Every structure is written in structure tokens, then in C-alpha cells.
Amino acid sequence: VSKVIPQIQEIYNSKKNDLFAEIFKGPEGMKAVWDDILNYDAIYWIGSGMYVPDKFPAYWNDWNKRRLKKKIKSFHLCRHEKRKFFTKKLFPDSRSLPIEFSGNPTAIAIYGNKVAQMLLGEHLNVFVIESKELAENYKKYHKYLWDNIAKA
């Protein structure tokens, strides 16, 4: 038995899935995700729409001060109809997506090995998937949109 258990553990560990997912609900859940984002050196946004600053201005102001203090870069691909809010002074690394990308109040944040899909309408829900492969692909999507589709 003492020889078999390490072999079983080795097989189990080699089969571990490198994917972890969580669902966060409501304002506190959304804030927990945003606070987690501050543990990483860069954020890549797709579909930014000023939802959190509009719904939680005091929280957003505090969060953004902490982000700036930590020198965390934030690259926004903002929604077409919200582009006037993304001034170069407030958001130096932002570009506007075409109107075809607009729709429901959602946003995607890519940070570290995580992808957060945010539903920011009447009910706040955030789906966070931790996967190196998924995050790498979403960063490629962001780069393609940034370089080829979005306007400065």
C-alpha cells in the first residue's frame, strides 16, 4: 500500500485541470473581483462602458487611486457610445470599438491568468475563469482589436 499511494497521487496530480472558475454575484461580488484585479500589473478591458464608475462612484474613485498608486496599467477597448468619457487625460490607454460591438451592459477584464466576464445590468454577475491558456488567447483578441479595429 505504501508503494501504491504515491503512484496514485502522481497520476492524480498529472491529471489536474489547470482551470478554475468562480461566479460572483451582486455589488460585493463585483467589488471582490475588482479588488483582485489590483493584484496584477496590467488589465486589458474589452467593452468598457463606465458601468462601475456610474453605479459605485465612491468605490471606483478609491479603486482607481489604489490602481494608480500601484502603477497598474489599464488598456480599455471602450464601447462606441461611451467613448466621450474615455478622455486621454483620464484613460491614456484607451480606444473606441465600433458601434457594432455595443449591446448589453457587459465587459471583459483580462488580468494575470484570469478572464472576468461581467454582466453589469440590473443584476451584477461576474464569471471569473482562471486559465493560462484562456487568458493568453483573450489577450491576443484584445491586441487584435486594439491594433486593427479600435480607433484612438
mmCIF file of C-alpha atoms in Angstrom:
data_model
loop_
_atom_site.group_PDB
_atom_site.id
_atom_site.type_symbol
_atom_site.label_atom_id
_atom_site.label_comp_id
_atom_site.label_asym_id
_atom_site.label_seq_id
_atom_site.Cartn_x
_atom_site.Cartn_y
_atom_site.Cartn_z
ATOM 1 C CA VAL A 1 0.000 0.000 0.000
ATOM 2 C CA SER A 2 2.799 2.447 0.840
ATOM 3 C CA LYS A 3 4.194 1.996 -2.693
ATOM 4 C CA VAL A 4 0.824 2.304 -4.436
ATOM 5 C CA ILE A 5 -0.364 5.524 -2.752
ATOM 6 C CA PRO A 6 2.481 7.691 -4.147
ATOM 7 C CA GLN A 7 1.816 6.270 -7.621
ATOM 8 C CA ILE A 8 -1.890 7.081 -7.326
ATOM 9 C CA GLN A 9 -1.063 10.610 -6.129
ATOM 10 C CA GLU A 10 1.301 11.104 -9.062
ATOM 11 C CA ILE A 11 -1.381 10.022 -11.533
ATOM 12 C CA TYR A 12 -3.951 12.279 -9.842
ATOM 13 C CA ASN A 13 -1.623 15.287 -9.862
ATOM 14 C CA SER A 14 -0.713 14.770 -13.523
ATOM 15 C CA LYS A 15 -4.414 14.824 -14.479
ATOM 16 C CA LYS A 16 -5.291 18.026 -12.612
ATOM 17 C CA ASN A 17 -7.189 20.524 -14.678
ATOM 18 C CA ASP A 18 -5.434 23.873 -14.986
ATOM 19 C CA LEU A 19 -8.770 25.653 -14.996
ATOM 20 C CA PHE A 20 -10.659 27.188 -12.097
ATOM 21 C CA ALA A 21 -13.947 29.088 -12.312
ATOM 22 C CA GLU A 22 -15.996 31.145 -9.860
ATOM 23 C CA ILE A 23 -19.213 33.147 -10.013
ATOM 24 C CA PHE A 24 -19.527 36.387 -8.041
ATOM 25 C CA LYS A 25 -22.945 37.957 -7.518
ATOM 26 C CA GLY A 26 -24.146 41.392 -6.532
ATOM 27 C CA PRO A 27 -22.211 44.542 -5.672
ATOM 28 C CA GLU A 28 -19.971 42.838 -3.109
ATOM 29 C CA GLY A 29 -19.092 40.061 -5.535
ATOM 30 C CA MET A 30 -18.260 42.555 -8.254
ATOM 31 C CA LYS A 31 -16.114 44.574 -5.834
ATOM 32 C CA ALA A 32 -14.275 41.390 -4.767
ATOM 33 C CA VAL A 33 -13.292 40.775 -8.388
ATOM 34 C CA TRP A 34 -12.211 44.381 -8.900
ATOM 35 C CA ASP A 35 -10.134 44.216 -5.719
ATOM 36 C CA ASP A 36 -8.492 41.025 -7.003
ATOM 37 C CA ILE A 37 -7.601 42.810 -10.239
ATOM 38 C CA LEU A 38 -5.346 45.118 -8.192
ATOM 39 C CA ASN A 39 -3.015 42.163 -7.551
ATOM 40 C CA TYR A 40 -1.829 42.205 -11.182
ATOM 41 C CA ASP A 41 0.327 44.591 -13.193
ATOM 42 C CA ALA A 42 -1.981 45.131 -16.183
ATOM 43 C CA ILE A 43 -5.673 44.971 -17.069
ATOM 44 C CA TYR A 44 -6.982 44.501 -20.587
ATOM 45 C CA TRP A 45 -10.620 45.565 -20.958
ATOM 46 C CA ILE A 46 -12.988 44.704 -23.792
ATOM 47 C CA GLY A 47 -16.285 46.588 -23.831
ATOM 48 C CA SER A 48 -15.574 49.129 -21.088
ATOM 49 C CA GLY A 49 -18.614 51.281 -20.522
ATOM 50 C CA MET A 50 -18.142 53.220 -17.260
ATOM 51 C CA TYR A 51 -20.648 50.914 -15.540
ATOM 52 C CA VAL A 52 -18.817 50.670 -12.223
ATOM 53 C CA PRO A 53 -17.980 54.397 -12.007
ATOM 54 C CA ASP A 54 -21.645 55.177 -12.744
ATOM 55 C CA LYS A 55 -23.093 52.683 -10.230
ATOM 56 C CA PHE A 56 -20.446 52.962 -7.499
ATOM 57 C CA PRO A 57 -18.614 56.294 -7.884
ATOM 58 C CA ALA A 58 -17.058 56.350 -4.387
ATOM 59 C CA TYR A 59 -15.830 52.770 -4.719
ATOM 60 C CA TRP A 60 -14.469 53.409 -8.217
ATOM 61 C CA ASN A 61 -12.617 56.568 -7.160
ATOM 62 C CA ASP A 62 -10.964 54.683 -4.283
ATOM 63 C CA TRP A 63 -10.214 51.674 -6.513
ATOM 64 C CA ASN A 64 -8.688 53.838 -9.248
ATOM 65 C CA LYS A 65 -6.492 55.683 -6.728
ATOM 66 C CA ARG A 66 -5.199 52.314 -5.499
ATOM 67 C CA ARG A 67 -4.631 51.201 -9.112
ATOM 68 C CA LEU A 68 -2.666 54.351 -9.924
ATOM 69 C CA LYS A 69 -0.624 54.085 -6.718
ATOM 70 C CA LYS A 70 0.357 50.525 -7.686
ATOM 71 C CA LYS A 71 1.128 51.720 -11.252
ATOM 72 C CA ILE A 72 -1.180 49.117 -12.770
ATOM 73 C CA LYS A 73 -1.663 49.739 -16.488
ATOM 74 C CA SER A 74 -5.231 49.631 -17.787
ATOM 75 C CA PHE A 75 -5.902 49.182 -21.511
ATOM 76 C CA HIS A 76 -9.526 49.987 -22.380
ATOM 77 C CA LEU A 77 -11.353 48.976 -25.522
ATOM 78 C CA CYS A 78 -14.417 51.055 -24.739
ATOM 79 C CA ARG A 79 -17.895 50.899 -26.161
ATOM 80 C CA HIS A 80 -18.565 53.293 -29.031
ATOM 81 C CA GLU A 81 -21.341 55.211 -27.256
ATOM 82 C CA LYS A 82 -19.145 55.712 -24.146
ATOM 83 C CA ARG A 83 -16.056 56.994 -25.977
ATOM 84 C CA LYS A 84 -16.561 60.609 -24.855
ATOM 85 C CA PHE A 85 -15.969 59.524 -21.233
ATOM 86 C CA PHE A 86 -12.646 57.883 -22.099
ATOM 87 C CA THR A 87 -10.561 61.028 -22.402
ATOM 88 C CA LYS A 88 -6.803 60.679 -22.862
ATOM 89 C CA LYS A 89 -6.318 62.556 -19.595
ATOM 90 C CA LEU A 90 -8.334 60.057 -17.528
ATOM 91 C CA PHE A 91 -7.683 56.967 -19.646
ATOM 92 C CA PRO A 92 -4.454 57.441 -21.621
ATOM 93 C CA ASP A 93 -4.511 53.839 -22.859
ATOM 94 C CA SER A 94 -7.978 53.650 -24.365
ATOM 95 C CA ARG A 95 -9.502 53.139 -27.773
ATOM 96 C CA SER A 96 -13.062 53.020 -29.035
ATOM 97 C CA LEU A 97 -14.689 49.933 -30.533
ATOM 98 C CA PRO A 98 -17.106 50.291 -33.473
ATOM 99 C CA ILE A 99 -20.797 50.608 -32.660
ATOM 100 C CA GLU A 100 -21.328 47.002 -33.791
ATOM 101 C CA PHE A 101 -19.615 45.903 -30.563
ATOM 102 C CA SER A 102 -22.199 47.707 -28.418
ATOM 103 C CA GLY A 103 -25.106 45.927 -26.804
ATOM 104 C CA ASN A 104 -25.950 44.749 -23.326
ATOM 105 C CA PRO A 105 -24.036 46.221 -20.373
ATOM 106 C CA THR A 106 -21.171 43.745 -20.241
ATOM 107 C CA ALA A 107 -17.404 43.956 -20.083
ATOM 108 C CA ILE A 108 -14.474 41.574 -20.130
ATOM 109 C CA ALA A 109 -11.374 42.078 -17.993
ATOM 110 C CA ILE A 110 -8.239 40.051 -18.640
ATOM 111 C CA TYR A 111 -5.618 40.156 -15.891
ATOM 112 C CA GLY A 112 -2.897 37.690 -14.966
ATOM 113 C CA ASN A 113 -4.196 34.228 -15.847
ATOM 114 C CA LYS A 114 -7.808 35.301 -15.316
ATOM 115 C CA VAL A 115 -10.679 36.314 -17.562
ATOM 116 C CA ALA A 116 -13.650 38.034 -15.907
ATOM 117 C CA GLN A 117 -16.907 38.198 -17.855
ATOM 118 C CA MET A 118 -19.003 40.916 -16.225
ATOM 119 C CA LEU A 119 -22.760 41.287 -16.571
ATOM 120 C CA LEU A 120 -23.361 44.822 -15.330
ATOM 121 C CA GLY A 121 -27.052 45.457 -15.881
ATOM 122 C CA GLU A 122 -29.804 45.332 -13.274
ATOM 123 C CA HIS A 123 -28.212 42.258 -11.680
ATOM 124 C CA LEU A 124 -24.446 42.193 -11.244
ATOM 125 C CA ASN A 125 -22.800 38.866 -12.023
ATOM 126 C CA VAL A 126 -19.151 38.198 -12.714
ATOM 127 C CA PHE A 127 -17.806 34.913 -14.044
ATOM 128 C CA VAL A 128 -14.077 34.540 -13.432
ATOM 129 C CA ILE A 129 -12.160 31.803 -15.190
ATOM 130 C CA GLU A 130 -8.552 31.196 -14.227
ATOM 131 C CA SER A 131 -6.678 29.536 -17.071
ATOM 132 C CA LYS A 132 -3.311 30.492 -18.522
ATOM 133 C CA GLU A 133 -4.334 29.328 -21.999
ATOM 134 C CA LEU A 134 -7.660 31.162 -21.962
ATOM 135 C CA ALA A 135 -6.116 34.397 -20.652
ATOM 136 C CA GLU A 136 -3.375 34.240 -23.302
ATOM 137 C CA ASN A 137 -5.975 33.887 -26.062
ATOM 138 C CA TYR A 138 -8.122 36.728 -24.719
ATOM 139 C CA LYS A 139 -5.020 38.945 -24.614
ATOM 140 C CA LYS A 140 -4.475 38.081 -28.298
ATOM 141 C CA TYR A 141 -8.097 39.030 -29.065
ATOM 142 C CA HIS A 142 -7.567 42.310 -27.219
ATOM 143 C CA LYS A 143 -4.348 43.017 -29.141
ATOM 144 C CA TYR A 144 -6.010 42.283 -32.479
ATOM 145 C CA LEU A 145 -8.943 44.574 -31.695
ATOM 146 C CA TRP A 146 -6.555 47.247 -30.368
ATOM 147 C CA ASP A 147 -4.286 47.135 -33.427
ATOM 148 C CA ASN A 148 -6.839 46.579 -36.196
ATOM 149 C CA ILE A 149 -10.375 47.542 -35.207
ATOM 150 C CA ALA A 150 -10.473 50.121 -32.404
ATOM 151 C CA LYS A 151 -9.906 53.816 -33.008
ATOM 152 C CA ALA A 152 -7.677 56.022 -30.871
#
